[in-house]
XYZ file of N, CA and C in Angstrom:
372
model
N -13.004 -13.796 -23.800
C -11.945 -13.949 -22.815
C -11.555 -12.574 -22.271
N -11.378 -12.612 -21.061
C -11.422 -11.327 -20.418
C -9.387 -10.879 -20.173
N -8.823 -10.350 -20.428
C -7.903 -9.438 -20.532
C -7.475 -8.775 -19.310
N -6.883 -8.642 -18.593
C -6.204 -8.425 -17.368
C -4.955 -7.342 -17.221
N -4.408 -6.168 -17.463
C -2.985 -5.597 -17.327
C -3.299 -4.282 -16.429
N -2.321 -4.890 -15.649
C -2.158 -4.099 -14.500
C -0.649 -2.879 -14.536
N -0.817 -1.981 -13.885
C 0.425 -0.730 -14.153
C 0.284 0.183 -12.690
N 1.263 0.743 -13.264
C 1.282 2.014 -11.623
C 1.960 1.080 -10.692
N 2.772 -0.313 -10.404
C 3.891 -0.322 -9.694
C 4.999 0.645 -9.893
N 5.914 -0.075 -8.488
C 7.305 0.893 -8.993
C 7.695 0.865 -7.262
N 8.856 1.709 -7.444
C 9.448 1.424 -5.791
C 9.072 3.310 -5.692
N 8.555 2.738 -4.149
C 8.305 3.950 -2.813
C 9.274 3.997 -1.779
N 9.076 4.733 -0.585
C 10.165 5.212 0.229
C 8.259 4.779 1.799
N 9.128 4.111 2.685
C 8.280 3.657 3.617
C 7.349 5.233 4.156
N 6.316 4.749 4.050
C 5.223 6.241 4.239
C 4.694 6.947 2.665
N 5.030 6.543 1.467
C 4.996 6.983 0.539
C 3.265 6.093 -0.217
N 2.930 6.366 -1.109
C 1.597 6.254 -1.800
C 2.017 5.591 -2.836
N 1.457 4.914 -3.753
C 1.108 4.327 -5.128
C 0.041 3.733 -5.010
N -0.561 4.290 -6.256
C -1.444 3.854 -7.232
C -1.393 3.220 -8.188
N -2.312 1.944 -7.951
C -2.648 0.652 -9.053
C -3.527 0.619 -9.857
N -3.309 0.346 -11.202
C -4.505 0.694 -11.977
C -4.441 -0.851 -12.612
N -5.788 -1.280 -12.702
C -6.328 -2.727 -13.382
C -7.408 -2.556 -14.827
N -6.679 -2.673 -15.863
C -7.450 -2.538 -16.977
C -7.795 -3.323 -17.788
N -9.584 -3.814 -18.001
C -9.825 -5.260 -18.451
C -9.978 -4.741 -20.256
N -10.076 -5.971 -20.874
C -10.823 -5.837 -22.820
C -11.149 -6.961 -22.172
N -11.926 -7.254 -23.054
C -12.582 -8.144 -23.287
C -13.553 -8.777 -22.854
N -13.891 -7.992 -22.078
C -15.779 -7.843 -21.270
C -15.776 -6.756 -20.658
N -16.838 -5.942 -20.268
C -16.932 -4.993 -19.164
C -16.480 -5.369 -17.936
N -15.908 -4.441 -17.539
C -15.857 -4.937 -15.499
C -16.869 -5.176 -15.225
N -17.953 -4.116 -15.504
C -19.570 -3.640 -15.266
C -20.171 -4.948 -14.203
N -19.700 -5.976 -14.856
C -20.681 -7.518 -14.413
C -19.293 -8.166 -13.873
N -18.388 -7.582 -13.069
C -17.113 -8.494 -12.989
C -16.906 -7.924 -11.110
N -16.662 -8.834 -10.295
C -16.204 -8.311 -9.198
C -14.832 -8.475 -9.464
N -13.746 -7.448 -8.701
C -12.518 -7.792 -8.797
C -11.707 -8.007 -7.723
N -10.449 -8.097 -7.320
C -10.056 -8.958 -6.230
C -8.889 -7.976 -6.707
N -7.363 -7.792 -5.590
C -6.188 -7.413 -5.935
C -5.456 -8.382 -4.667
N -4.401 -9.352 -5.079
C -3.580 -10.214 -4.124
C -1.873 -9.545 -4.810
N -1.359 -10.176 -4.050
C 0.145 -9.909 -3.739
C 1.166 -11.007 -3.184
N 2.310 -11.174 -3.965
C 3.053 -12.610 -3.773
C 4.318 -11.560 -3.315
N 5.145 -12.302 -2.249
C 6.214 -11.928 -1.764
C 7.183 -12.915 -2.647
N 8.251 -13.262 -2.478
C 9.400 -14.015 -2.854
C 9.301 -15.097 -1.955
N 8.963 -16.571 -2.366
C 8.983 -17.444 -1.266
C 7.332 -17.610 -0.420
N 6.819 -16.849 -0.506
C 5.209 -16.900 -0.269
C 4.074 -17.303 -0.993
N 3.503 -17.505 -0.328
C 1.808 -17.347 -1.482
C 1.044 -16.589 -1.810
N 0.231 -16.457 -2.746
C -0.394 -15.295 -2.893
C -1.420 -15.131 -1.953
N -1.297 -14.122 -1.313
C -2.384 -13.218 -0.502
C -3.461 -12.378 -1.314
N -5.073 -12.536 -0.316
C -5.677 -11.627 -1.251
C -5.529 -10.204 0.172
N -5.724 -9.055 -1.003
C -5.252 -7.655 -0.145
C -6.786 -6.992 -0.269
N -7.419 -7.048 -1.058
C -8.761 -6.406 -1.083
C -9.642 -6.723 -2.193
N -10.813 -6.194 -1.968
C -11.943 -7.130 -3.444
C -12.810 -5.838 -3.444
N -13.854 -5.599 -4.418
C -14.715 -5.147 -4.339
C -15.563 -5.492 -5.360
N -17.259 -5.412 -5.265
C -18.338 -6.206 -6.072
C -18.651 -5.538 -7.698
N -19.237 -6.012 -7.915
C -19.107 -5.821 -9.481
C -20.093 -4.369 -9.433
N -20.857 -3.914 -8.667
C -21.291 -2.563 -8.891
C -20.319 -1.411 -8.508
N -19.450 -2.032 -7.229
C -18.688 -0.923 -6.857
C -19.036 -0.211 -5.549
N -20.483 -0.746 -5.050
C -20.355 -0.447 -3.963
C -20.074 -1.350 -2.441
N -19.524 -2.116 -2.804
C -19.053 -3.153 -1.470
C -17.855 -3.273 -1.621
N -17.066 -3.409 -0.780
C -15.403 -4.219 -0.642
C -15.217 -4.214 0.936
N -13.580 -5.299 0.526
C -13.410 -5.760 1.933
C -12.092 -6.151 1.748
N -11.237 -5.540 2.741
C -10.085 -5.182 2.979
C -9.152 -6.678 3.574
N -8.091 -6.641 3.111
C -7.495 -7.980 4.157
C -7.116 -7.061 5.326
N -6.612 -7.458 6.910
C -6.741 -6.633 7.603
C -5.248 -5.856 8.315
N -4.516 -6.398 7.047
C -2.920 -5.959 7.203
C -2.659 -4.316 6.310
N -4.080 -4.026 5.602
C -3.854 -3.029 4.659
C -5.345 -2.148 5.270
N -5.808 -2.864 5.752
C -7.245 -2.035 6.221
C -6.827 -0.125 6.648
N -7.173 0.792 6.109
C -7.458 2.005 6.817
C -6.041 2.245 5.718
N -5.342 1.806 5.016
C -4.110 2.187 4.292
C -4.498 1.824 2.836
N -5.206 0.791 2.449
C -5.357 0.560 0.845
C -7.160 0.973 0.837
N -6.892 1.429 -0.678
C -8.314 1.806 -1.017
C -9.231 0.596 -2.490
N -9.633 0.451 -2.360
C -10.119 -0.428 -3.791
C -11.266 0.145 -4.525
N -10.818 0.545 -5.932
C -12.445 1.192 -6.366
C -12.309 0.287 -7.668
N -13.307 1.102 -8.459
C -13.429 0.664 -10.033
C -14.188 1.635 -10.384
N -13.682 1.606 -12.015
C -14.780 2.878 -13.088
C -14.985 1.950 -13.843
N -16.506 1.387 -13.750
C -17.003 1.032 -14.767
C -17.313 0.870 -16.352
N -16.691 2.462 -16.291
C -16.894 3.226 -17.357
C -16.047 2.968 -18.360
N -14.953 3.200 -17.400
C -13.407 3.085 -18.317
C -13.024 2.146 -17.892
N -13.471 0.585 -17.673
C -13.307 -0.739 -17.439
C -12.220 -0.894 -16.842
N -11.906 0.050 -15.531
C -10.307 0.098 -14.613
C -10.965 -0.084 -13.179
N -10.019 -1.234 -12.633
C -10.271 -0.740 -11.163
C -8.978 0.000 -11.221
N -8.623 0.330 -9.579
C -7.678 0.781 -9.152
C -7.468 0.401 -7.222
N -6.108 0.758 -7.171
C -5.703 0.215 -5.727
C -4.599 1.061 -5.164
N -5.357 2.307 -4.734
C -4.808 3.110 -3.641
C -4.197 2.888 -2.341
N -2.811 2.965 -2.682
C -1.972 2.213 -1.835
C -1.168 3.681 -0.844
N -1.221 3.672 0.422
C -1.098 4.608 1.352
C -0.129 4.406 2.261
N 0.386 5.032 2.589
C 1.377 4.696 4.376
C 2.297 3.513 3.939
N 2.813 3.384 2.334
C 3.173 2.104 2.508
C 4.592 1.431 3.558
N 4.744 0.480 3.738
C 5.923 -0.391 4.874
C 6.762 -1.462 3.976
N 7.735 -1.564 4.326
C 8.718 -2.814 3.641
C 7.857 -4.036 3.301
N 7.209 -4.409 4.099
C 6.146 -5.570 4.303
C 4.994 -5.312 3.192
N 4.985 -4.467 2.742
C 3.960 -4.376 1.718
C 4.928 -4.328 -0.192
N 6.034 -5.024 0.256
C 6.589 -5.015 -1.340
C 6.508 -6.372 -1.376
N 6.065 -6.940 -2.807
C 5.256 -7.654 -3.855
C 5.105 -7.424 -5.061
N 4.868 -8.645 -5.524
C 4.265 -8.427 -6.489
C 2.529 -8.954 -6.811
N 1.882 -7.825 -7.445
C 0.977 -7.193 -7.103
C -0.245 -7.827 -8.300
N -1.190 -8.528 -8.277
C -1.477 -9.274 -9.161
C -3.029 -8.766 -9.022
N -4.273 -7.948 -10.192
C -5.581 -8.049 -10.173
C -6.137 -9.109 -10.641
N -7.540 -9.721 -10.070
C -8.274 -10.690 -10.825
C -9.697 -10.458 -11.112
N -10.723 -10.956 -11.654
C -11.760 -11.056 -11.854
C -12.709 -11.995 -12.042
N -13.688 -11.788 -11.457
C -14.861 -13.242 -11.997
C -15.993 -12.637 -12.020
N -17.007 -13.114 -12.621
C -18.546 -12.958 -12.580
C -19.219 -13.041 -11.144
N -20.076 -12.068 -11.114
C -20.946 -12.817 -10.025
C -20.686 -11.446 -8.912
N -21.307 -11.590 -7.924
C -22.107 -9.863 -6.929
C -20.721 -10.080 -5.838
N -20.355 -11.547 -5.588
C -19.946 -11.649 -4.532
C -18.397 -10.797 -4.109
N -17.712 -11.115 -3.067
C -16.276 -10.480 -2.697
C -16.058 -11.928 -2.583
N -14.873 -12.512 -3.136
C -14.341 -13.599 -2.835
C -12.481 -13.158 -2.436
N -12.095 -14.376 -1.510
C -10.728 -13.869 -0.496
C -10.371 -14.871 -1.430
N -10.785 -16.009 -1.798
C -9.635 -16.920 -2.413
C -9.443 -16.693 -3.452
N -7.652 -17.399 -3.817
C -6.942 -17.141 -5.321
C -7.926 -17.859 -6.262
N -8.499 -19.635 -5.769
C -9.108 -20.176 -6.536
C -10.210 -19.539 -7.146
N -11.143 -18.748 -6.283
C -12.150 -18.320 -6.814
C -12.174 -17.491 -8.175
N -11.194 -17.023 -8.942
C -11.097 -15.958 -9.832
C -11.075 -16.868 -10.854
N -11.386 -15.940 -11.918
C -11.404 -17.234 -13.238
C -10.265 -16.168 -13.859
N -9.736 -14.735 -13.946
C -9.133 -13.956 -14.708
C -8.295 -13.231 -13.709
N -7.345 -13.549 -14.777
C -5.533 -12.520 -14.071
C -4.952 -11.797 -14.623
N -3.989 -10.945 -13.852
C -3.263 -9.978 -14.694
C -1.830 -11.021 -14.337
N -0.797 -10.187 -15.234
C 0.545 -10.938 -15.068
C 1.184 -10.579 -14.103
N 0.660 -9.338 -13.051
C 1.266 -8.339 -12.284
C 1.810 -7.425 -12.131
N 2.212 -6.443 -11.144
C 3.303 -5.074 -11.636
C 4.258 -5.283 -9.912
N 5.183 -5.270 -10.405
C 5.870 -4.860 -8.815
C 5.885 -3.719 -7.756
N 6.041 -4.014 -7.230
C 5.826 -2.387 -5.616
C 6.987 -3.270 -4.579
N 7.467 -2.196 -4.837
C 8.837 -1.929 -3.909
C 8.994 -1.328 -2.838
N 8.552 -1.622 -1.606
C 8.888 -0.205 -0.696
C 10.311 -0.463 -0.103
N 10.787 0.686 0.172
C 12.036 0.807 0.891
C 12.211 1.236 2.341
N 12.932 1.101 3.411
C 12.762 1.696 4.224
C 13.464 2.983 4.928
């Protein structure tokens, strides 16, 4: 069973940066694509970006495009989610997932593994 905890929320000031870090046990990422979505209060979860289980593909939702970054270290079984220029509109809460398989998937259904989330606050 794959293990999910996510960290590096917290409240920013509109234009300000945070960094998300996603740290799996209980399998390698290595063979895991991962996904990062975000629930407002009253919303659904949105997916914000994915990238493939080698690390070299991803794909941006297009409200964060050119402002969020998505990587992973294989190594040290973390993605992460370089968060840039952030706006009021980008506070959530901030949820990583994972599944098997090469692909980038946008839907919540598609993930078989979650984190519990971290919050991001921006202010304006």
């Amino acid at each position: 069973q794959v293990q999910l905890v996510e960290s590096g929320g917290g409240l920013a000031q509109a234009g300000g940066s945070l960094r998300l870090s996603c740290t799996a046990s209980g399998h390698s990422l290595s063979s895991l694509g991962m996904g990062w979505f975000r629930q407002a209060p009253g919303k659904d979860r949105e997916y914000v970006a994915g990238i493939n289980w080698s690390g070299d593909g991803t794909y941006y939702a297009e409200s964060v495009k050119g402002r969020f970054v998505i990587s992973k270290d294989n190594a040290r079984d973390t993605g992460y989610l370089q968060m840039d220029n952030l706006n009021p509109e980008d506070t959530a809460m901030y949820y990583c997932a994972a599944r098997p398989g090469t692909m980038i998937w946008l839907n919540v259904d598609k993930y078989d593994y979650w984190g519990r989330g971290t919050q991001v606050t921006v202010s304006s």
